[in-house]
């Protein structure tokens, strides 16, 4: 079981999980971003031999988190699906079986850019599928980073990672949560997804993920800006 790190943002207690998820205790809500279900199948349909079994692994991990938190609601911050070509029988059957086993769970999916290239979840899955960002208390759930006055934004899309350094060893790149004054980026939940190294700004707080643990990373542990061929991402916000 992954570890948790408790923190407070927007006046709310949040638990950051080493399985790349956020638990909001007051609302009994588990929040994930970018599972990209069907991505391996989409690659195989394109003739690229990639491993089989990542969907089952991700669903098992998700079930374990739901059980450990006793969450009553799941919020997905976009890119639930990867692409229509990945919505094959195997993937859709696995997801349908998961949904039948969790009928008491409320599920909210905020559409992501990859979802626009996919078919929506079947009606029998009984999920709340929203094309636009969703407000809930002090938070705004959305896929791509955005800003809205008086709301703290939780988003995905970027698949954030941070590069760390020490005094003797090679740099280490790990997925992360990135929190700022009015916004948080969640790491990609899917096990078959890439990452983009982000460029934290002054005042940002980074929480790295390694071996199922979440670690608050001080600014001096982050690698300097020049990283050879590596590209660091400056987050661009859209208006909403």
mmCIF file of C-alpha atoms in Angstrom:
data_model
loop_
_atom_site.group_PDB
_atom_site.id
_atom_site.type_symbol
_atom_site.label_atom_id
_atom_site.label_comp_id
_atom_site.label_asym_id
_atom_site.label_seq_id
_atom_site.Cartn_x
_atom_site.Cartn_y
_atom_site.Cartn_z
ATOM 1 C CA UNK A 1 0.000 0.000 0.000
ATOM 2 C CA UNK A 2 1.337 3.424 -0.888
ATOM 3 C CA UNK A 3 2.035 6.077 1.722
ATOM 4 C CA UNK A 4 0.102 9.304 2.248
ATOM 5 C CA UNK A 5 1.246 12.835 2.901
ATOM 6 C CA UNK A 6 -1.256 15.224 4.477
ATOM 7 C CA UNK A 7 -1.284 18.883 3.500
ATOM 8 C CA UNK A 8 -3.675 21.805 3.445
ATOM 9 C CA UNK A 9 -4.625 23.872 0.424
ATOM 10 C CA UNK A 10 -7.547 26.251 -0.137
ATOM 11 C CA UNK A 11 -8.533 25.711 3.488
ATOM 12 C CA UNK A 12 -9.058 21.983 2.916
ATOM 13 C CA UNK A 13 -7.161 18.974 4.190
ATOM 14 C CA UNK A 14 -5.840 16.831 1.338
ATOM 15 C CA UNK A 15 -3.950 13.554 1.338
ATOM 16 C CA UNK A 16 -1.425 13.014 -1.438
ATOM 17 C CA UNK A 17 -1.035 9.325 -2.215
ATOM 18 C CA UNK A 18 2.040 7.557 -3.479
ATOM 19 C CA UNK A 19 -0.168 5.861 -6.082
ATOM 20 C CA UNK A 20 -0.490 9.235 -7.844
ATOM 21 C CA UNK A 21 -3.868 10.302 -6.489
ATOM 22 C CA UNK A 22 -5.343 12.864 -4.093
ATOM 23 C CA UNK A 23 -7.882 12.070 -1.393
ATOM 24 C CA UNK A 24 -10.192 14.828 -0.136
ATOM 25 C CA UNK A 25 -11.438 13.524 3.224
ATOM 26 C CA UNK A 26 -14.228 16.039 3.859
ATOM 27 C CA UNK A 27 -15.961 15.028 0.633
ATOM 28 C CA UNK A 28 -14.828 11.376 0.740
ATOM 29 C CA UNK A 29 -13.515 11.950 -2.763
ATOM 30 C CA UNK A 30 -10.590 10.364 -4.590
ATOM 31 C CA UNK A 31 -9.142 12.486 -7.404
ATOM 32 C CA UNK A 32 -6.962 11.184 -10.239
ATOM 33 C CA UNK A 33 -5.828 12.540 -13.596
ATOM 34 C CA UNK A 34 -4.869 11.041 -16.926
ATOM 35 C CA UNK A 35 -5.413 7.294 -16.600
ATOM 36 C CA UNK A 36 -5.365 7.012 -20.430
ATOM 37 C CA UNK A 37 -7.208 3.714 -20.442
ATOM 38 C CA UNK A 38 -6.716 1.922 -23.754
ATOM 39 C CA UNK A 39 -3.385 3.535 -24.589
ATOM 40 C CA UNK A 40 -1.481 0.232 -24.924
ATOM 41 C CA UNK A 41 -4.238 -1.116 -27.181
ATOM 42 C CA UNK A 42 -4.074 2.002 -29.345
ATOM 43 C CA UNK A 43 -0.332 1.486 -29.762
ATOM 44 C CA UNK A 44 -0.757 -2.171 -30.634
ATOM 45 C CA UNK A 45 -3.434 -1.262 -33.181
ATOM 46 C CA UNK A 46 -0.844 1.030 -34.727
ATOM 47 C CA UNK A 47 1.581 -1.898 -35.049
ATOM 48 C CA UNK A 48 3.750 -0.984 -32.046
ATOM 49 C CA UNK A 49 4.354 -3.995 -29.760
ATOM 50 C CA UNK A 50 3.843 -2.772 -26.195
ATOM 51 C CA UNK A 51 3.187 -4.755 -23.007
ATOM 52 C CA UNK A 52 -0.219 -6.254 -22.221
ATOM 53 C CA UNK A 53 -1.816 -5.980 -18.798
ATOM 54 C CA UNK A 54 -1.387 -2.319 -17.868
ATOM 55 C CA UNK A 55 -5.160 -1.700 -17.792
ATOM 56 C CA UNK A 56 -5.660 -4.539 -15.327
ATOM 57 C CA UNK A 57 -2.759 -3.274 -13.216
ATOM 58 C CA UNK A 58 -4.155 0.265 -13.145
ATOM 59 C CA UNK A 59 -7.648 -0.916 -12.232
ATOM 60 C CA UNK A 60 -6.268 -3.102 -9.441
ATOM 61 C CA UNK A 61 -4.282 -0.136 -8.119
ATOM 62 C CA UNK A 62 -7.382 2.064 -8.331
ATOM 63 C CA UNK A 63 -9.490 -0.505 -6.466
ATOM 64 C CA UNK A 64 -6.878 -0.759 -3.722
ATOM 65 C CA UNK A 65 -6.862 3.021 -3.266
ATOM 66 C CA UNK A 66 -10.650 3.185 -3.167
ATOM 67 C CA UNK A 67 -10.699 0.466 -0.522
ATOM 68 C CA UNK A 68 -7.947 2.016 1.591
ATOM 69 C CA UNK A 69 -9.554 5.468 1.555
ATOM 70 C CA UNK A 70 -13.188 4.262 1.658
ATOM 71 C CA UNK A 71 -13.907 6.954 -0.927
ATOM 72 C CA UNK A 72 -17.517 7.341 -2.017
ATOM 73 C CA UNK A 73 -16.739 9.416 -5.089
ATOM 74 C CA UNK A 74 -14.100 9.262 -7.821
ATOM 75 C CA UNK A 75 -13.194 12.358 -9.832
ATOM 76 C CA UNK A 76 -11.144 11.904 -13.014
ATOM 77 C CA UNK A 77 -9.492 15.088 -14.281
ATOM 78 C CA UNK A 78 -9.584 14.183 -17.936
ATOM 79 C CA UNK A 79 -8.066 11.729 -20.400
ATOM 80 C CA UNK A 80 -10.007 8.815 -19.012
ATOM 81 C CA UNK A 81 -9.555 7.236 -22.437
ATOM 82 C CA UNK A 82 -6.503 7.586 -24.661
ATOM 83 C CA UNK A 83 -8.076 7.235 -28.118
ATOM 84 C CA UNK A 84 -10.969 5.577 -29.881
ATOM 85 C CA UNK A 85 -8.599 2.993 -31.393
ATOM 86 C CA UNK A 86 -7.776 1.842 -27.866
ATOM 87 C CA UNK A 87 -11.391 1.201 -26.901
ATOM 88 C CA UNK A 88 -11.134 -2.432 -27.939
ATOM 89 C CA UNK A 89 -13.186 -5.291 -26.510
ATOM 90 C CA UNK A 90 -10.502 -6.237 -23.992
ATOM 91 C CA UNK A 91 -10.187 -2.727 -22.558
ATOM 92 C CA UNK A 92 -13.895 -1.970 -22.509
ATOM 93 C CA UNK A 93 -14.733 -5.339 -20.924
ATOM 94 C CA UNK A 94 -12.204 -4.761 -18.141
ATOM 95 C CA UNK A 95 -13.576 -1.283 -17.461
ATOM 96 C CA UNK A 96 -17.175 -2.517 -17.551
ATOM 97 C CA UNK A 97 -16.366 -5.255 -15.043
ATOM 98 C CA UNK A 98 -14.676 -2.696 -12.795
ATOM 99 C CA UNK A 99 -17.712 -0.422 -12.961
ATOM 100 C CA UNK A 100 -20.105 -3.277 -12.159
ATOM 101 C CA UNK A 101 -18.011 -4.071 -9.099
ATOM 102 C CA UNK A 102 -18.195 -0.455 -7.891
ATOM 103 C CA UNK A 103 -21.834 0.442 -8.489
ATOM 104 C CA UNK A 104 -22.038 2.330 -5.186
ATOM 105 C CA UNK A 105 -19.219 4.642 -6.234
ATOM 106 C CA UNK A 106 -20.138 8.029 -7.679
ATOM 107 C CA UNK A 107 -17.912 8.768 -10.691
ATOM 108 C CA UNK A 108 -17.313 12.187 -12.239
ATOM 109 C CA UNK A 109 -15.198 12.440 -15.401
ATOM 110 C CA UNK A 110 -14.136 15.836 -16.720
ATOM 111 C CA UNK A 111 -13.410 15.571 -20.430
ATOM 112 C CA UNK A 112 -9.762 15.831 -21.489
ATOM 113 C CA UNK A 113 -8.180 16.436 -24.867
ATOM 114 C CA UNK A 114 -7.716 12.701 -25.505
ATOM 115 C CA UNK A 115 -11.339 12.035 -24.574
ATOM 116 C CA UNK A 116 -12.371 14.237 -27.491
ATOM 117 C CA UNK A 117 -10.817 11.601 -29.781
ATOM 118 C CA UNK A 118 -12.643 8.787 -27.990
ATOM 119 C CA UNK A 119 -16.204 7.599 -27.626
ATOM 120 C CA UNK A 120 -17.847 8.637 -24.328
ATOM 121 C CA UNK A 121 -18.324 6.056 -21.578
ATOM 122 C CA UNK A 122 -21.350 3.818 -22.186
ATOM 123 C CA UNK A 123 -24.548 4.970 -20.487
ATOM 124 C CA UNK A 124 -24.773 1.744 -18.489
ATOM 125 C CA UNK A 125 -21.586 2.685 -16.668
ATOM 126 C CA UNK A 126 -23.585 5.418 -14.915
ATOM 127 C CA UNK A 127 -20.878 8.096 -14.792
ATOM 128 C CA UNK A 128 -21.260 11.869 -14.750
ATOM 129 C CA UNK A 129 -19.388 12.916 -17.902
ATOM 130 C CA UNK A 130 -18.794 16.667 -18.099
ATOM 131 C CA UNK A 131 -17.352 18.576 -21.061
ATOM 132 C CA UNK A 132 -16.543 21.669 -18.989
ATOM 133 C CA UNK A 133 -14.726 22.244 -15.675
ATOM 134 C CA UNK A 134 -16.726 21.459 -12.549
ATOM 135 C CA UNK A 135 -16.861 23.593 -9.403
ATOM 136 C CA UNK A 136 -17.001 21.902 -6.001
ATOM 137 C CA UNK A 137 -16.447 23.941 -2.845
ATOM 138 C CA UNK A 138 -13.180 25.863 -3.098
ATOM 139 C CA UNK A 139 -11.990 23.700 -6.010
ATOM 140 C CA UNK A 140 -12.386 23.727 -9.770
ATOM 141 C CA UNK A 141 -11.898 20.339 -11.399
ATOM 142 C CA UNK A 142 -10.524 20.628 -14.939
ATOM 143 C CA UNK A 143 -8.170 18.863 -17.316
ATOM 144 C CA UNK A 144 -5.863 21.499 -18.764
ATOM 145 C CA UNK A 145 -4.340 24.081 -16.412
ATOM 146 C CA UNK A 146 -6.617 27.088 -16.092
ATOM 147 C CA UNK A 147 -7.438 29.877 -13.691
ATOM 148 C CA UNK A 148 -10.750 31.074 -12.304
ATOM 149 C CA UNK A 149 -11.178 33.819 -9.722
ATOM 150 C CA UNK A 150 -11.733 32.676 -6.124
ATOM 151 C CA UNK A 151 -11.301 28.983 -6.931
ATOM 152 C CA UNK A 152 -8.366 26.643 -6.421
ATOM 153 C CA UNK A 153 -7.827 24.651 -9.611
ATOM 154 C CA UNK A 154 -7.002 20.938 -9.663
ATOM 155 C CA UNK A 155 -5.882 19.757 -13.101
ATOM 156 C CA UNK A 156 -3.874 17.180 -15.004
ATOM 157 C CA UNK A 157 -2.801 17.095 -18.668
ATOM 158 C CA UNK A 158 0.889 17.917 -18.120
ATOM 159 C CA UNK A 159 1.979 14.610 -16.477
ATOM 160 C CA UNK A 160 4.387 16.576 -14.237
ATOM 161 C CA UNK A 161 7.766 15.306 -13.122
ATOM 162 C CA UNK A 162 10.706 16.966 -11.423
ATOM 163 C CA UNK A 163 14.427 16.327 -11.737
ATOM 164 C CA UNK A 164 16.353 16.057 -8.458
ATOM 165 C CA UNK A 165 20.034 16.261 -7.683
ATOM 166 C CA UNK A 166 22.394 15.542 -4.831
ATOM 167 C CA UNK A 167 26.098 16.183 -4.460
ATOM 168 C CA UNK A 168 27.458 12.899 -5.825
ATOM 169 C CA UNK A 169 25.014 10.889 -7.894
ATOM 170 C CA UNK A 170 23.320 11.281 -11.272
ATOM 171 C CA UNK A 171 20.081 13.277 -11.444
ATOM 172 C CA UNK A 172 16.839 11.498 -10.611
ATOM 173 C CA UNK A 173 13.571 12.213 -12.406
ATOM 174 C CA UNK A 174 10.326 11.407 -10.570
ATOM 175 C CA UNK A 175 6.625 12.159 -11.132
ATOM 176 C CA UNK A 176 5.259 14.823 -8.834
ATOM 177 C CA UNK A 177 2.404 16.916 -7.546
ATOM 178 C CA UNK A 178 2.978 20.621 -8.163
ATOM 179 C CA UNK A 179 1.067 23.095 -5.989
ATOM 180 C CA UNK A 180 1.012 26.861 -6.326
ATOM 181 C CA UNK A 181 -1.030 29.590 -4.653
ATOM 182 C CA UNK A 182 -4.184 28.897 -6.676
ATOM 183 C CA UNK A 183 -3.509 25.767 -8.673
ATOM 184 C CA UNK A 184 -2.311 22.164 -8.442
ATOM 185 C CA UNK A 185 -1.095 19.757 -11.104
ATOM 186 C CA UNK A 186 -1.654 16.062 -10.491
ATOM 187 C CA UNK A 187 0.660 13.382 -11.872
ATOM 188 C CA UNK A 188 -0.675 11.005 -14.510
ATOM 189 C CA UNK A 189 -2.377 8.034 -12.871
ATOM 190 C CA UNK A 190 -1.924 5.662 -15.792
ATOM 191 C CA UNK A 191 0.975 3.259 -15.621
ATOM 192 C CA UNK A 192 1.655 3.523 -19.356
ATOM 193 C CA UNK A 193 2.108 7.283 -19.648
ATOM 194 C CA UNK A 194 5.083 9.559 -20.073
ATOM 195 C CA UNK A 195 6.073 12.564 -17.977
ATOM 196 C CA UNK A 196 7.088 16.154 -18.644
ATOM 197 C CA UNK A 197 9.607 17.840 -16.400
ATOM 198 C CA UNK A 198 8.020 21.029 -15.083
ATOM 199 C CA UNK A 199 9.732 24.263 -14.126
ATOM 200 C CA UNK A 200 8.473 25.234 -10.644
ATOM 201 C CA UNK A 201 8.180 28.958 -9.996
ATOM 202 C CA UNK A 202 9.187 30.750 -6.783
ATOM 203 C CA UNK A 203 6.669 29.889 -4.089
ATOM 204 C CA UNK A 204 5.558 26.639 -5.696
ATOM 205 C CA UNK A 205 5.585 23.463 -3.621
ATOM 206 C CA UNK A 206 6.653 20.195 -5.208
ATOM 207 C CA UNK A 207 5.820 16.772 -3.798
ATOM 208 C CA UNK A 208 7.794 14.001 -5.471
ATOM 209 C CA UNK A 209 6.697 10.378 -5.778
ATOM 210 C CA UNK A 210 9.125 7.480 -5.470
ATOM 211 C CA UNK A 211 8.569 3.834 -4.518
ATOM 212 C CA UNK A 212 5.045 4.523 -3.309
ATOM 213 C CA UNK A 213 6.087 7.411 -1.080
ATOM 214 C CA UNK A 214 5.277 11.109 -1.368
ATOM 215 C CA UNK A 215 8.068 13.460 -0.356
ATOM 216 C CA UNK A 216 8.012 17.223 0.081
ATOM 217 C CA UNK A 217 10.917 18.440 -2.040
ATOM 218 C CA UNK A 218 12.799 21.567 -0.977
ATOM 219 C CA UNK A 219 13.779 23.934 -3.768
ATOM 220 C CA UNK A 220 17.515 23.321 -3.309
ATOM 221 C CA UNK A 221 17.061 19.648 -4.255
ATOM 222 C CA UNK A 222 15.742 20.484 -7.704
ATOM 223 C CA UNK A 223 18.156 20.322 -10.566
ATOM 224 C CA UNK A 224 19.314 23.608 -12.159
ATOM 225 C CA UNK A 225 17.501 24.826 -15.257
ATOM 226 C CA UNK A 226 20.059 23.674 -17.844
ATOM 227 C CA UNK A 227 19.418 19.978 -18.356
ATOM 228 C CA UNK A 228 21.044 19.110 -21.677
ATOM 229 C CA UNK A 229 18.519 17.542 -24.030
ATOM 230 C CA UNK A 230 15.797 17.487 -21.395
ATOM 231 C CA UNK A 231 12.902 19.882 -21.922
ATOM 232 C CA UNK A 232 11.353 21.662 -18.970
ATOM 233 C CA UNK A 233 7.742 22.745 -19.236
ATOM 234 C CA UNK A 234 6.480 26.182 -18.283
ATOM 235 C CA UNK A 235 2.789 25.817 -17.471
ATOM 236 C CA UNK A 236 0.435 27.832 -19.643
ATOM 237 C CA UNK A 237 -2.953 28.660 -18.179
ATOM 238 C CA UNK A 238 -6.125 29.137 -20.138
ATOM 239 C CA UNK A 239 -9.045 31.272 -19.069
ATOM 240 C CA UNK A 240 -12.270 29.719 -17.885
#
